[in-house]
Coordinates of C-alpha atoms in Angstrom, one line a residue:
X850 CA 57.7 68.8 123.8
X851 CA 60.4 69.7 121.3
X852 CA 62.9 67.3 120.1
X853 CA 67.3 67.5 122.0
X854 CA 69.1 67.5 119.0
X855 CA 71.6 65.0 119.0
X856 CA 75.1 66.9 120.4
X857 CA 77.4 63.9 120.7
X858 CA 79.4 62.6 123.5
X859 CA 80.5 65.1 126.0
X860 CA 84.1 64.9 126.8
X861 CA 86.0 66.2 129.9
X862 CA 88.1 69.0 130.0
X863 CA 91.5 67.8 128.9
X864 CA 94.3 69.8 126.5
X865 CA 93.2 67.5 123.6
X866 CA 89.4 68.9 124.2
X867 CA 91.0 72.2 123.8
X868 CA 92.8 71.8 121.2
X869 CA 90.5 69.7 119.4
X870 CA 87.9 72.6 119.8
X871 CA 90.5 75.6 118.8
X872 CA 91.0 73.6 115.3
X873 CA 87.5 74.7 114.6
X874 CA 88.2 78.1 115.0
X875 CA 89.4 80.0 112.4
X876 CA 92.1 82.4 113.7
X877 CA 94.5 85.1 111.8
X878 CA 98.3 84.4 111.5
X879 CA 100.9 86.8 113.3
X880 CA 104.3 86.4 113.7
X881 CA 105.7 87.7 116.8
X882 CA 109.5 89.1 117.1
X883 CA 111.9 90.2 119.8
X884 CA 115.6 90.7 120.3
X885 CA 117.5 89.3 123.4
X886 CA 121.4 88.7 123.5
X887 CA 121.4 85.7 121.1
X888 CA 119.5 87.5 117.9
X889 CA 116.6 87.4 116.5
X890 CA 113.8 85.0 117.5
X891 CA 110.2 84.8 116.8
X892 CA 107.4 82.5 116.9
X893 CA 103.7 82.3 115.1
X894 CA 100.8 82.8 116.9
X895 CA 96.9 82.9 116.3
X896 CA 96.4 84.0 119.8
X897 CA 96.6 87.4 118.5
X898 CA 93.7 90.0 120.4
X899 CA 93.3 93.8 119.9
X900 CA 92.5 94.9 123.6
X901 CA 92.5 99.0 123.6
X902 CA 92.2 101.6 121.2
X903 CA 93.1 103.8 123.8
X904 CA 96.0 103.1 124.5
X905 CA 96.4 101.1 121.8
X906 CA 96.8 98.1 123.1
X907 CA 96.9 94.1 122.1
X908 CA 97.6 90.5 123.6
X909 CA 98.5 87.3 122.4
X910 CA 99.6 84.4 124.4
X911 CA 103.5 82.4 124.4
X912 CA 104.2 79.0 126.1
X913 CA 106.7 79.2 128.6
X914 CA 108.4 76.2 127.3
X915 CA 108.5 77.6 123.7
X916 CA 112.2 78.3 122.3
X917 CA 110.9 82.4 122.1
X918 CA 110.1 82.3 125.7
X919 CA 113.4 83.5 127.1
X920 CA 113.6 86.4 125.1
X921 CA 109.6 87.5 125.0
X922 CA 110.2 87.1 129.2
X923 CA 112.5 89.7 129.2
X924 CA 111.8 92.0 126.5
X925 CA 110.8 95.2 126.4
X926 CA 109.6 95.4 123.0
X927 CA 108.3 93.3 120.5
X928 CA 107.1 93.3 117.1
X929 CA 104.0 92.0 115.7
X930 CA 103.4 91.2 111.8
X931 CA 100.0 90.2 110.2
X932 CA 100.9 87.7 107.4
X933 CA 99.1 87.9 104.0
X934 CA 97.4 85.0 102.4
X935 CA 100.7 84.6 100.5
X936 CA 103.2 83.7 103.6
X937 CA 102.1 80.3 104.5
X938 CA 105.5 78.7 103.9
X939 CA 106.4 81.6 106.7
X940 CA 104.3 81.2 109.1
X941 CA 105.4 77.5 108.9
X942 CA 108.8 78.6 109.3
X943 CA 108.4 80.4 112.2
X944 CA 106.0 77.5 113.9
X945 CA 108.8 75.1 113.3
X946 CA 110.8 74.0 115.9
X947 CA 114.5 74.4 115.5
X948 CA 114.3 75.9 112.2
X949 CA 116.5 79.0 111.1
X950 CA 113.8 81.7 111.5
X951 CA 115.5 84.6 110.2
X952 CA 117.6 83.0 107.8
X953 CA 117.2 83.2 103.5
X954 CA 114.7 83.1 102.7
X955 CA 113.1 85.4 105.6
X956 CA 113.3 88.5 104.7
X957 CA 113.8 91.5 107.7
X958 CA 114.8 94.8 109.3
X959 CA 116.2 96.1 112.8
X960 CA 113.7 98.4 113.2
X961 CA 112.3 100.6 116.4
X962 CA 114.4 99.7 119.5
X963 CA 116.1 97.2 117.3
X964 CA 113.2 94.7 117.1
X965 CA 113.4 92.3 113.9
X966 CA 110.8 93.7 111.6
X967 CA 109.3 91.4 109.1
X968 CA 109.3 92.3 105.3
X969 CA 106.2 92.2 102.9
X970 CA 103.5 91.8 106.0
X971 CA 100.2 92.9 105.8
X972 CA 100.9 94.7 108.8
X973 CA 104.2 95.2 111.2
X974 CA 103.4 97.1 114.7
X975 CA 106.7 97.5 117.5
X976 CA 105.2 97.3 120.8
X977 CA 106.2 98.2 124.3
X978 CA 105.7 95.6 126.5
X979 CA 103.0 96.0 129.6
X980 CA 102.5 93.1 131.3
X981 CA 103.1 89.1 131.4
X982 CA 100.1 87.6 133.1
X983 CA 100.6 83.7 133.8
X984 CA 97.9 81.6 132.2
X985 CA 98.6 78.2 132.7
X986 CA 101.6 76.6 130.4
X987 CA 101.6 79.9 129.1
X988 CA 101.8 83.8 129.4
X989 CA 99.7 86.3 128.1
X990 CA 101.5 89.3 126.8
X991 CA 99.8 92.5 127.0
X992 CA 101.9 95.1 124.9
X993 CA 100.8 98.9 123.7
X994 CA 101.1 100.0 120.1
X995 CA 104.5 102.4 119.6
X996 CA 104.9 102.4 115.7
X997 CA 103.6 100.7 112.9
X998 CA 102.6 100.0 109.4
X999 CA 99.2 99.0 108.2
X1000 CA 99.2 100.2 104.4
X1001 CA 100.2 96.6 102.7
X1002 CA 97.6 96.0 100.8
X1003 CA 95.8 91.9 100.9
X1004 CA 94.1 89.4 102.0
X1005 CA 95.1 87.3 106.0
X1006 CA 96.5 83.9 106.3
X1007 CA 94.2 82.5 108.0
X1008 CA 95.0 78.9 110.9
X1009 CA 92.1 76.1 110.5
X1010 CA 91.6 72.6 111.0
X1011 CA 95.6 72.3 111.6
X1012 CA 96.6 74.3 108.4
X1013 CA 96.8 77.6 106.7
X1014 CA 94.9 79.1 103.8
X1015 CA 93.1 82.4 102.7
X1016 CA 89.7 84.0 102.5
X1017 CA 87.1 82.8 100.6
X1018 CA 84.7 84.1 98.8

């Protein structure tokens, strides 16, 4: 007979289960970008998925109560940075509610089909946008790769345990 190890109390399946699980989980840090009538807006995510090579595609999902909803419902582009070890105090920016996103210090770019590009990323793609699949309180985008820039050298900010930080070695 071999010996249950002990696995703790069960819980049900509840959003503070999930969430509570997804803190273990260490995830990369994007920043995602559109353009609707209003400016700029953005959001970060860790939800971030390559799903293709070809096409190129990837996914990440937005809450439809989030402040970038509006604008990521309709748009038909978007951009998509990797942040570096090094943009912590952006990612924050961009997770915060109500704060001035692309104001000083942010620094960005209209760049293909006048999506706000993000400066000094590890990696900024523009993507056409496929398909919004509801998921819940959210959506998942699905977007192909149109242009981009991988060649920033560094190490990815990394989301665990309800903070950011960098590689280890």
């Amino acid at each position: 007979m071999t010996a249950t190890p002990d696995l703790g109390t069960p819980r049900l399946a509840s959003p503070d289960l999930l969430r509570s699980a997804f803190r273990r989980h260490a995830a990369g840090v994007a920043v995602i970008t559109a353009r609707d009538a209003g400016g700029p807006v953005g959001f970060t995510a860790t939800s971030l998925t390559s799903v293709s090579a070809e096409p190129p595609m990837l996914s990440f999902g937005v809450g439809t109560g989030a402040s970038s909803w509006p604008a990521i419902s309709t748009a038909e582009h978007i951009g998509v940075h990797v942040l570096g070890e090094h943009q912590a105090e952006l990612a924050a920016t961009f997770a915060r509610s109500g704060a001035d996103r692309f104001g000083p210090p942010t620094g960005w770019r209209e760049g293909h089909a006048g999506v706000p590009v993000l400066d000094d990323v590890l990696v900024w793609l523009v993507c056409r946008v496929v398909a919004r699949i509801p998921a819940g309180d959210h959506r998942i985008v699905l977007a192909e790769v149109v242009v981009g820039d991988p060649s920033r050298a560094g190490r990815p900010l990394l989301y665990h345990q309800g903070g950011f930080s960098g590689l280890r070695d």
